[in-house]
PDB file of C-alpha atoms and ligand atoms in Angstrom:
ATOM      1  CA  MET A1003      15.015  24.300 -13.096  1.00 81.00           C
ATOM      2  CA  ARG A1004      13.417  20.641 -11.552  1.00 96.00           C
ATOM      3  CA  ARG A1005      10.286  21.171  -9.525  1.00 97.00           C
ATOM      4  CA  LYS A1006      10.630  19.377  -5.935  1.00 98.00           C
ATOM      5  CA  LEU A1007       8.554  16.085  -5.874  1.00 98.00           C
ATOM      6  CA  ILE A1008       7.132  14.753  -2.759  1.00 98.00           C
ATOM      7  CA  ALA A1009       5.723  11.491  -2.967  1.00 98.00           C
ATOM      8  CA  GLY A1010       3.850   9.267  -0.224  1.00 98.00           C
ATOM      9  CA  ASN A1011       4.242   5.471  -0.442  1.00 98.00           C
ATOM     10  CA  TRP A1012       1.462   4.226   1.758  1.00 98.00           C
ATOM     11  CA  LYS A1013       2.622   0.815   1.113  1.00 98.00           C
ATOM     12  CA  MET A1014       0.245  -1.848   2.536  1.00 98.00           C
ATOM     13  CA  ASN A1015      -1.356   0.554   4.944  1.00 98.00           C
ATOM     14  CA  GLY A1016      -5.061   2.077   4.898  1.00 98.00           C
ATOM     15  CA  LEU A1017      -8.617   1.126   4.569  1.00 98.00           C
ATOM     16  CA  ARG A1018     -11.325   3.306   2.708  1.00 98.00           C
ATOM     17  CA  ALA A1019     -12.288   5.411   6.087  1.00 98.00           C
ATOM     18  CA  SER A1020      -8.683   5.743   6.936  1.00 98.00           C
ATOM     19  CA  ALA A1021      -7.559   6.798   3.528  1.00 98.00           C
ATOM     20  CA  THR A1022     -10.380   9.208   3.286  1.00 98.00           C
ATOM     21  CA  HIS A1023      -9.501  10.751   6.601  1.00 98.00           C
ATOM     22  CA  LEU A1024      -5.761  11.049   5.537  1.00 98.00           C
ATOM     23  CA  VAL A1025      -6.696  12.699   2.084  1.00 98.00           C
ATOM     24  CA  GLN A1026      -9.305  15.063   3.727  1.00 98.00           C
ATOM     25  CA  GLY A1027      -6.348  16.099   6.262  1.00 98.00           C
ATOM     26  CA  LEU A1028      -4.254  16.641   3.015  1.00 98.00           C
ATOM     27  CA  LEU A1029      -6.556  18.757   1.422  1.00 97.00           C
ATOM     28  CA  GLU A1030      -7.487  20.670   4.315  1.00 97.00           C
ATOM     29  CA  GLY A1031      -3.630  21.499   5.189  1.00 97.00           C
ATOM     30  CA  LEU A1032      -3.316  22.750   1.624  1.00 96.00           C
ATOM     31  CA  ALA A1033      -6.459  24.776   2.219  1.00 90.00           C
ATOM     32  CA  GLY A1034      -6.626  25.526  -1.837  1.00 81.00           C
ATOM     33  CA  ALA A1035      -3.176  26.797  -1.888  1.00 87.00           C
ATOM     34  CA  GLU A1036      -0.573  25.648  -4.350  1.00 90.00           C
ATOM     35  CA  PRO A1037       2.136  23.891  -2.699  1.00 93.00           C
ATOM     36  CA  PRO A1038       5.652  24.672  -2.971  1.00 95.00           C
ATOM     37  CA  CYS A1039       6.386  21.166  -4.926  1.00 98.00           C
ATOM     38  CA  GLU A1040       4.530  18.439  -6.910  1.00 98.00           C
ATOM     39  CA  LEU A1041       2.655  16.224  -4.408  1.00 98.00           C
ATOM     40  CA  LEU A1042       1.714  12.735  -5.171  1.00 98.00           C
ATOM     41  CA  VAL A1043       0.323  10.146  -3.120  1.00 98.00           C
ATOM     42  CA  CYS A1044       0.455   6.101  -3.794  1.00 99.00           C
ATOM     43  CA  PRO A1045      -1.849   4.216  -1.895  1.00 98.00           C
ATOM     44  CA  PRO A1046      -2.674   0.543  -2.242  1.00 98.00           C
ATOM     45  CA  ALA A1047      -4.304  -0.582  -5.539  1.00 98.00           C
ATOM     46  CA  CYS A1048      -7.752  -1.136  -4.085  1.00 98.00           C
ATOM     47  CA  LEU A1049      -7.865   2.482  -2.541  1.00 98.00           C
ATOM     48  CA  LEU A1050      -6.840   4.131  -6.027  1.00 98.00           C
ATOM     49  CA  GLU A1051     -10.557   4.793  -7.042  1.00 98.00           C
ATOM     50  CA  THR A1052     -11.509   6.130  -3.697  1.00 98.00           C
ATOM     51  CA  VAL A1053      -8.187   8.427  -3.259  1.00 98.00           C
ATOM     52  CA  GLY A1054      -8.487   9.420  -7.050  1.00 98.00           C
ATOM     53  CA  GLY A1055     -11.767  10.676  -6.297  1.00 98.00           C
ATOM     54  CA  LEU A1056     -11.084  12.591  -3.361  1.00 98.00           C
ATOM     55  CA  ILE A1057      -7.898  14.076  -5.055  1.00 98.00           C
ATOM     56  CA  ALA A1058      -9.452  15.027  -8.304  1.00 97.00           C
ATOM     57  CA  GLY A1059      -8.920  18.474  -9.586  1.00 95.00           C
ATOM     58  CA  THR A1060      -6.273  19.140  -6.567  1.00 96.00           C
ATOM     59  CA  PRO A1061      -2.640  19.696  -6.944  1.00 96.00           C
ATOM     60  CA  VAL A1062      -2.042  16.098  -5.411  1.00 98.00           C
ATOM     61  CA  ALA A1063      -1.545  13.500  -7.914  1.00 98.00           C
ATOM     62  CA  LEU A1064      -2.053   9.709  -7.915  1.00 98.00           C
ATOM     63  CA  GLY A1065       0.629   6.962  -8.276  1.00 99.00           C
ATOM     64  CA  GLY A1066       0.479   3.237  -8.141  1.00 98.00           C
ATOM     65  CA  GLN A1067       3.176   1.055  -6.056  1.00 98.00           C
ATOM     66  CA  ASP A1068       4.030  -1.337  -8.498  1.00 98.00           C
ATOM     67  CA  CYS A1069       2.924  -2.781 -12.087  1.00 98.00           C
ATOM     68  CA  HIS A1070       3.341  -5.802 -14.485  1.00 98.00           C
ATOM     69  CA  GLY A1071       5.787  -6.005 -17.008  1.00 98.00           C
ATOM     70  CA  ALA A1072       3.250  -7.112 -19.667  1.00 97.00           C
ATOM     71  CA  GLU A1073       0.078  -5.223 -21.124  1.00 97.00           C
ATOM     72  CA  ALA A1074      -2.283  -7.806 -20.130  1.00 97.00           C
ATOM     73  CA  GLY A1075      -2.793 -11.449 -19.783  1.00 98.00           C
ATOM     74  CA  ALA A1076      -2.859 -14.388 -17.209  1.00 98.00           C
ATOM     75  CA  HIS A1077      -1.057 -12.512 -14.477  1.00 98.00           C
ATOM     76  CA  THR A1078      -3.177 -13.478 -11.167  1.00 98.00           C
ATOM     77  CA  GLY A1079      -3.301 -10.773  -8.843  1.00 97.00           C
ATOM     78  CA  ASP A1080      -1.139  -8.505 -10.892  1.00 98.00           C
ATOM     79  CA  ILE A1081      -1.917  -5.026 -12.200  1.00 98.00           C
ATOM     80  CA  SER A1082      -0.936  -3.434 -15.297  1.00 98.00           C
ATOM     81  CA  ALA A1083       0.202  -0.021 -16.044  1.00 98.00           C
ATOM     82  CA  ALA A1084      -2.635   0.718 -18.278  1.00 98.00           C
ATOM     83  CA  MET A1085      -4.837  -0.065 -15.563  1.00 98.00           C
ATOM     84  CA  LEU A1086      -3.064   2.439 -13.260  1.00 98.00           C
ATOM     85  CA  LYS A1087      -3.329   4.930 -15.844  1.00 98.00           C
ATOM     86  CA  ASP A1088      -7.018   4.323 -16.346  1.00 98.00           C
ATOM     87  CA  ALA A1089      -7.426   4.693 -12.591  1.00 98.00           C
ATOM     88  CA  GLY A1090      -5.903   7.795 -12.604  1.00 98.00           C
ATOM     89  CA  CYS A1091      -2.574   7.406 -11.973  1.00 98.00           C
ATOM     90  CA  ALA A1092       0.376   9.570 -13.318  1.00 98.00           C
ATOM     91  CA  TYR A1093       3.384   7.752 -11.480  1.00 98.00           C
ATOM     92  CA  VAL A1094       4.173   4.374 -10.721  1.00 98.00           C
ATOM     93  CA  ILE A1095       6.869   3.281  -7.931  1.00 98.00           C
ATOM     94  CA  LEU A1096       9.100   0.282  -9.401  1.00 98.00           C
ATOM     95  CA  GLY A1097      11.906  -1.689  -7.701  1.00 98.00           C
ATOM     96  CA  HIS A1098      11.236  -0.461  -4.229  1.00 98.00           C
ATOM     97  CA  SER A1099      13.482  -2.487  -2.116  1.00 98.00           C
ATOM     98  CA  GLU A1100      10.683  -4.191  -0.527  1.00 98.00           C
ATOM     99  CA  ARG A1101       9.279  -5.503  -3.627  1.00 98.00           C
ATOM    100  CA  ARG A1102      13.122  -6.500  -4.546  1.00 97.00           C
ATOM    101  CA  SER A1103      13.389  -8.578  -1.236  1.00 97.00           C
ATOM    102  CA  ASP A1104       9.539  -9.649  -0.661  1.00 97.00           C
ATOM    103  CA  HIS A1105       9.117 -10.887  -4.222  1.00 97.00           C
ATOM    104  CA  GLY A1106      12.661 -11.409  -5.439  1.00 96.00           C
ATOM    105  CA  GLU A1107      12.362  -8.599  -8.063  1.00 98.00           C
ATOM    106  CA  ALA A1108      15.588  -8.218  -9.989  1.00 98.00           C
ATOM    107  CA  ASP A1109      16.746  -5.363 -12.208  1.00 98.00           C
ATOM    108  CA  ASP A1110      15.656  -7.045 -15.331  1.00 98.00           C
ATOM    109  CA  LEU A1111      12.015  -7.242 -14.113  1.00 98.00           C
ATOM    110  CA  VAL A1112      12.251  -3.755 -12.857  1.00 98.00           C
ATOM    111  CA  ARG A1113      13.465  -2.703 -16.246  1.00 98.00           C
ATOM    112  CA  ALA A1114      10.682  -4.364 -17.942  1.00 98.00           C
ATOM    113  CA  LYS A1115       8.152  -2.913 -15.735  1.00 98.00           C
ATOM    114  CA  ALA A1116       9.626   0.526 -16.405  1.00 98.00           C
ATOM    115  CA  GLY A1117       9.447  -0.074 -20.149  1.00 97.00           C
ATOM    116  CA  ALA A1118       5.501  -1.074 -19.641  1.00 98.00           C
ATOM    117  CA  ALA A1119       5.023   2.231 -17.262  1.00 98.00           C
ATOM    118  CA  LEU A1120       6.329   4.392 -19.980  1.00 97.00           C
ATOM    119  CA  ALA A1121       4.441   2.721 -22.842  1.00 97.00           C
ATOM    120  CA  ALA A1122       1.248   3.353 -20.749  1.00 97.00           C
ATOM    121  CA  GLY A1123       2.036   6.982 -20.245  1.00 97.00           C
ATOM    122  CA  LEU A1124       3.051   6.795 -16.660  1.00 98.00           C
ATOM    123  CA  THR A1125       6.398   8.327 -15.005  1.00 98.00           C
ATOM    124  CA  PRO A1126       8.171   5.640 -13.273  1.00 98.00           C
ATOM    125  CA  ILE A1127       9.723   6.137 -10.113  1.00 98.00           C
ATOM    126  CA  VAL A1128      12.796   3.659 -10.296  1.00 98.00           C
ATOM    127  CA  CYS A1129      14.121   2.864  -6.642  1.00 98.00           C
ATOM    128  CA  VAL A1130      17.836   1.957  -6.101  1.00 98.00           C
ATOM    129  CA  GLY A1131      19.979   1.835  -2.888  1.00 98.00           C
ATOM    130  CA  GLU A1132      22.280  -0.167  -1.188  1.00 98.00           C
ATOM    131  CA  THR A1133      22.113  -2.328   1.994  1.00 98.00           C
ATOM    132  CA  ALA A1134      24.044  -1.713   5.207  1.00 98.00           C
ATOM    133  CA  ALA A1135      26.526  -4.336   4.266  1.00 98.00           C
ATOM    134  CA  GLN A1136      27.103  -2.840   0.779  1.00 98.00           C
ATOM    135  CA  ARG A1137      27.746   0.454   2.331  1.00 98.00           C
ATOM    136  CA  ASP A1138      29.886  -0.882   5.059  1.00 98.00           C
ATOM    137  CA  GLY A1139      31.694  -2.914   2.244  1.00 98.00           C
ATOM    138  CA  GLY A1140      32.264   0.506   0.403  1.00 98.00           C
ATOM    139  CA  ARG A1141      30.193  -0.758  -2.371  1.00 98.00           C
ATOM    140  CA  THR A1142      27.414   1.941  -2.324  1.00 98.00           C
ATOM    141  CA  LEU A1143      28.244   3.780  -5.544  1.00 98.00           C
ATOM    142  CA  ALA A1144      29.049   0.339  -7.462  1.00 98.00           C
ATOM    143  CA  VAL A1145      25.516  -1.141  -6.263  1.00 98.00           C
ATOM    144  CA  VAL A1146      23.607   2.101  -7.231  1.00 98.00           C
ATOM    145  CA  GLU A1147      25.156   2.295 -10.823  1.00 98.00           C
ATOM    146  CA  GLU A1148      24.490  -1.328 -11.367  1.00 98.00           C
ATOM    147  CA  GLN A1149      21.005  -1.077 -10.153  1.00 98.00           C
ATOM    148  CA  LEU A1150      20.354   1.957 -12.749  1.00 98.00           C
ATOM    149  CA  ALA A1151      22.198   0.145 -15.263  1.00 98.00           C
ATOM    150  CA  GLY A1152      20.146  -2.873 -14.919  1.00 98.00           C
ATOM    151  CA  SER A1153      16.802  -1.432 -14.004  1.00 98.00           C
ATOM    152  CA  LEU A1154      16.133   1.678 -16.325  1.00 97.00           C
ATOM    153  CA  PRO A1155      14.536   1.248 -19.754  1.00 94.00           C
ATOM    154  CA  GLU A1156      16.253   1.885 -23.062  1.00 90.00           C
ATOM    155  CA  PRO A1157      16.720   5.797 -23.402  1.00 91.00           C
ATOM    156  CA  GLY A1158      13.931   7.241 -25.563  1.00 89.00           C
ATOM    157  CA  PRO A1159      12.972  10.709 -26.544  1.00 87.00           C
ATOM    158  CA  GLY A1160      11.028  12.605 -24.484  1.00 88.00           C
ATOM    159  CA  GLN A1161      10.999   9.834 -21.786  1.00 92.00           C
ATOM    160  CA  ALA A1162      10.086  10.874 -18.320  1.00 95.00           C
ATOM    161  CA  LEU A1163      11.587   9.292 -15.624  1.00 97.00           C
ATOM    162  CA  VAL A1164      12.216   9.664 -11.631  1.00 98.00           C
ATOM    163  CA  ILE A1165      14.571   8.058  -9.683  1.00 98.00           C
ATOM    164  CA  ALA A1166      14.457   7.374  -6.107  1.00 98.00           C
ATOM    165  CA  TYR A1167      17.642   6.709  -4.019  1.00 98.00           C
ATOM    166  CA  GLU A1168      16.786   4.919  -1.164  1.00 98.00           C
ATOM    167  CA  PRO A1169      19.400   3.448   0.984  1.00 98.00           C
ATOM    168  CA  VAL A1170      17.656   0.035   2.218  1.00 98.00           C
ATOM    169  CA  TRP A1171      18.923   0.406   5.854  1.00 98.00           C
ATOM    170  CA  ALA A1172      17.483   3.827   5.997  1.00 98.00           C
ATOM    171  CA  ILE A1173      14.042   2.768   5.106  1.00 98.00           C
ATOM    172  CA  GLY A1174      11.654   2.832   8.275  1.00 97.00           C
ATOM    173  CA  SER A1175      14.736   2.723  10.559  1.00 98.00           C
ATOM    174  CA  GLY A1176      14.935   6.079  11.668  1.00 97.00           C
ATOM    175  CA  ARG A1177      18.295   6.252  10.263  1.00 98.00           C
ATOM    176  CA  THR A1178      19.607   8.394   7.359  1.00 98.00           C
ATOM    177  CA  PRO A1179      22.786   8.857   5.866  1.00 98.00           C
ATOM    178  CA  SER A1180      24.736  12.208   6.527  1.00 98.00           C
ATOM    179  CA  ASN A1181      24.134  14.837   3.992  1.00 98.00           C
ATOM    180  CA  GLU A1182      27.310  14.359   2.651  1.00 98.00           C
ATOM    181  CA  GLU A1183      26.772  10.814   1.923  1.00 98.00           C
ATOM    182  CA  VAL A1184      23.390  11.660   0.445  1.00 98.00           C
ATOM    183  CA  GLY A1185      24.956  14.260  -1.990  1.00 98.00           C
ATOM    184  CA  GLU A1186      27.790  11.833  -2.932  1.00 98.00           C
ATOM    185  CA  VAL A1187      25.073   9.473  -4.176  1.00 98.00           C
ATOM    186  CA  HIS A1188      22.740  12.090  -5.843  1.00 98.00           C
ATOM    187  CA  ALA A1189      25.588  13.495  -7.668  1.00 98.00           C
ATOM    188  CA  ALA A1190      27.038  10.319  -8.907  1.00 98.00           C
ATOM    189  CA  VAL A1191      23.568   9.236 -10.112  1.00 98.00           C
ATOM    190  CA  ARG A1192      23.483  12.691 -12.028  1.00 98.00           C
ATOM    191  CA  ARG A1193      26.708  11.785 -13.663  1.00 98.00           C
ATOM    192  CA  TRP A1194      25.726   8.402 -14.568  1.00 98.00           C
ATOM    193  CA  LEU A1195      22.778  10.071 -16.246  1.00 98.00           C
ATOM    194  CA  GLU A1196      24.393  12.437 -18.022  1.00 97.00           C
ATOM    195  CA  ALA A1197      26.873   9.837 -19.490  1.00 97.00           C
ATOM    196  CA  ARG A1198      23.553   7.944 -20.444  1.00 96.00           C
ATOM    197  CA  LEU A1199      21.244  10.232 -21.738  1.00 96.00           C
ATOM    198  CA  GLY A1200      23.306  13.502 -22.476  1.00 95.00           C
ATOM    199  CA  GLY A1201      23.324  16.484 -20.267  1.00 95.00           C
ATOM    200  CA  GLU A1202      19.895  18.082 -21.295  1.00 95.00           C
ATOM    201  CA  ALA A1203      17.902  14.839 -20.754  1.00 95.00           C
ATOM    202  CA  ALA A1204      19.714  14.198 -17.565  1.00 96.00           C
ATOM    203  CA  ALA A1205      18.841  17.487 -15.966  1.00 96.00           C
ATOM    204  CA  ALA A1206      15.465  16.864 -16.448  1.00 96.00           C
ATOM    205  CA  VAL A1207      15.454  13.731 -14.449  1.00 97.00           C
ATOM    206  CA  ARG A1208      14.260  14.249 -10.472  1.00 98.00           C
ATOM    207  CA  ILE A1209      16.061  12.344  -8.041  1.00 98.00           C
ATOM    208  CA  LEU A1210      14.530  11.596  -4.700  1.00 98.00           C
ATOM    209  CA  TYR A1211      15.986  10.788  -1.559  1.00 98.00           C
ATOM    210  CA  GLY A1212      13.873   8.094   0.471  1.00 98.00           C
ATOM    211  CA  GLY A1213      14.514   6.606   4.031  1.00 98.00           C
ATOM    212  CA  SER A1214      13.228   7.947   7.046  1.00 98.00           C
ATOM    213  CA  MET A1215      12.737  11.327   5.656  1.00 98.00           C
ATOM    214  CA  LYS A1216      10.471  13.390   8.406  1.00 98.00           C
ATOM    215  CA  PRO A1217       9.494  16.875   9.234  1.00 98.00           C
ATOM    216  CA  GLY A1218      12.511  17.118  11.453  1.00 98.00           C
ATOM    217  CA  ASN A1219      15.108  16.521   8.741  1.00 98.00           C
ATOM    218  CA  ALA A1220      13.571  17.126   5.665  1.00 98.00           C
ATOM    219  CA  ALA A1221      14.752  20.603   5.067  1.00 98.00           C
ATOM    220  CA  GLU A1222      18.269  19.844   5.148  1.00 98.00           C
ATOM    221  CA  LEU A1223      18.212  16.589   3.295  1.00 98.00           C
ATOM    222  CA  LEU A1224      15.777  18.707   0.706  1.00 98.00           C
ATOM    223  CA  ALA A1225      18.681  21.099   0.349  1.00 98.00           C
ATOM    224  CA  VAL A1226      21.324  18.944  -0.746  1.00 98.00           C
ATOM    225  CA  PRO A1227      22.400  19.456  -4.346  1.00 98.00           C
ATOM    226  CA  ASP A1228      20.749  17.108  -6.721  1.00 98.00           C
ATOM    227  CA  VAL A1229      18.030  16.205  -4.308  1.00 98.00           C
ATOM    228  CA  ASP A1230      14.727  16.689  -6.083  1.00 98.00           C
ATOM    229  CA  GLY A1231      12.428  15.708  -3.698  1.00 98.00           C
ATOM    230  CA  GLY A1232      11.426  12.926  -1.227  1.00 98.00           C
ATOM    231  CA  LEU A1233       9.932   9.582  -1.326  1.00 98.00           C
ATOM    232  CA  ILE A1234       8.167   9.303   2.168  1.00 98.00           C
ATOM    233  CA  GLY A1235       7.005   5.971   3.698  1.00 98.00           C
ATOM    234  CA  GLY A1236       5.871   6.457   7.266  1.00 98.00           C
ATOM    235  CA  ALA A1237       5.585  10.138   7.456  1.00 98.00           C
ATOM    236  CA  SER A1238       3.260  10.227   4.594  1.00 98.00           C
ATOM    237  CA  LEU A1239       0.838   8.455   6.575  1.00 98.00           C
ATOM    238  CA  LYS A1240       0.111  11.679   8.772  1.00 98.00           C
ATOM    239  CA  ALA A1241      -1.237  14.524   6.987  1.00 98.00           C
ATOM    240  CA  GLU A1242       0.579  17.042   9.047  1.00 98.00           C
ATOM    241  CA  ASP A1243       3.913  15.503   8.879  1.00 98.00           C
ATOM    242  CA  PHE A1244       3.850  14.837   4.934  1.00 98.00           C
ATOM    243  CA  LEU A1245       2.491  18.746   4.479  1.00 98.00           C
ATOM    244  CA  ALA A1246       5.504  19.705   6.780  1.00 98.00           C
ATOM    245  CA  ILE A1247       7.819  17.590   4.575  1.00 98.00           C
ATOM    246  CA  ALA A1248       6.188  19.665   1.386  1.00 98.00           C
ATOM    247  CA  ARG A1249       6.391  22.858   3.101  1.00 97.00           C
ATOM    248  CA  ALA A1250      10.183  22.217   3.461  1.00 98.00           C
ATOM    249  CA  CYS A1251      10.579  22.459  -0.301  1.00 97.00           C
ATOM    250  CA  ALA A1252      10.047  26.074  -0.249  1.00 92.00           C
TER     251      ALA A1252
HETATM  252  C1  LIG B1295      10.109   4.020   1.709  1.00 54.09           C
HETATM  253  O1  LIG B1295       9.603   2.876   1.938  1.00 54.09           O
HETATM  254  O2  LIG B1295      10.014   4.369   0.356  1.00 54.09           O
HETATM  255  C2  LIG B1295      10.219   4.737   2.725  1.00 54.09           C
HETATM  256  C3  LIG B1295      11.189   6.077   2.264  1.00 54.09           C
HETATM  257  O3  LIG B1295      10.033   4.499   3.799  1.00 54.09           O
HETATM  258  P1  LIG B1295      10.354   5.556   5.354  1.00 54.09           P
HETATM  259  O4  LIG B1295       9.958   7.087   4.698  1.00 54.09           O
HETATM  260  O5  LIG B1295       9.148   5.116   6.118  1.00 54.09           O
HETATM  261  O6  LIG B1295      11.487   5.199   5.330  1.00 54.09           O
END
């Protein structure tokens, strides 16, 4: 039985004061109760220490939004997986479509980053998803499978892995695929994982849906078979919205 994961991708938003306010709102909303899912927040790197300090000892986990594929060295402006781990992270988002488009990240780079994350003891959340043109061209499953094949690290024993299916056209747009369309992709991802990892290991991988998930549509999206949680952008910046999505897991 996979426990659902609701992960907040804060992207390039927040300063110490607003991040503190947001986390305080989350913790007040939880009121010491165990949430019906695993909760994760992924703030910008410079806020990891502030946010990590506030959520220490609570059911909210900490994650990074990216890491470098190398262990250490001359990579100005980059952050290693070990640095994220040292800052208290358990997860790191990799291959988000905004990294792929803003920074030209291709599958092989995402794969190197995922390998580095695993080596540092982090769980990578590897993002895949088609553009509007690819969906319109009937290529959604082919694109997603190609990204999985190119972006995932070589399988290894006990490997912790999360996949996020995020249609590029649904991110920040207020548009979502139909529940049937989401179910079709998630089922295809599960089948692909079964063929690659075997049934038992594939069954342990959580497949998140991401793209305009909000309190109003979360319950139906989270009820789709093989949707094991959500990667939430805009709605993770409001404590009440993020908690309402988490409650929709119940
Ligand atoms: C995201 O960027 O991962 C995302 C899902 O964004 P939004 O929820 O704002 O669509």
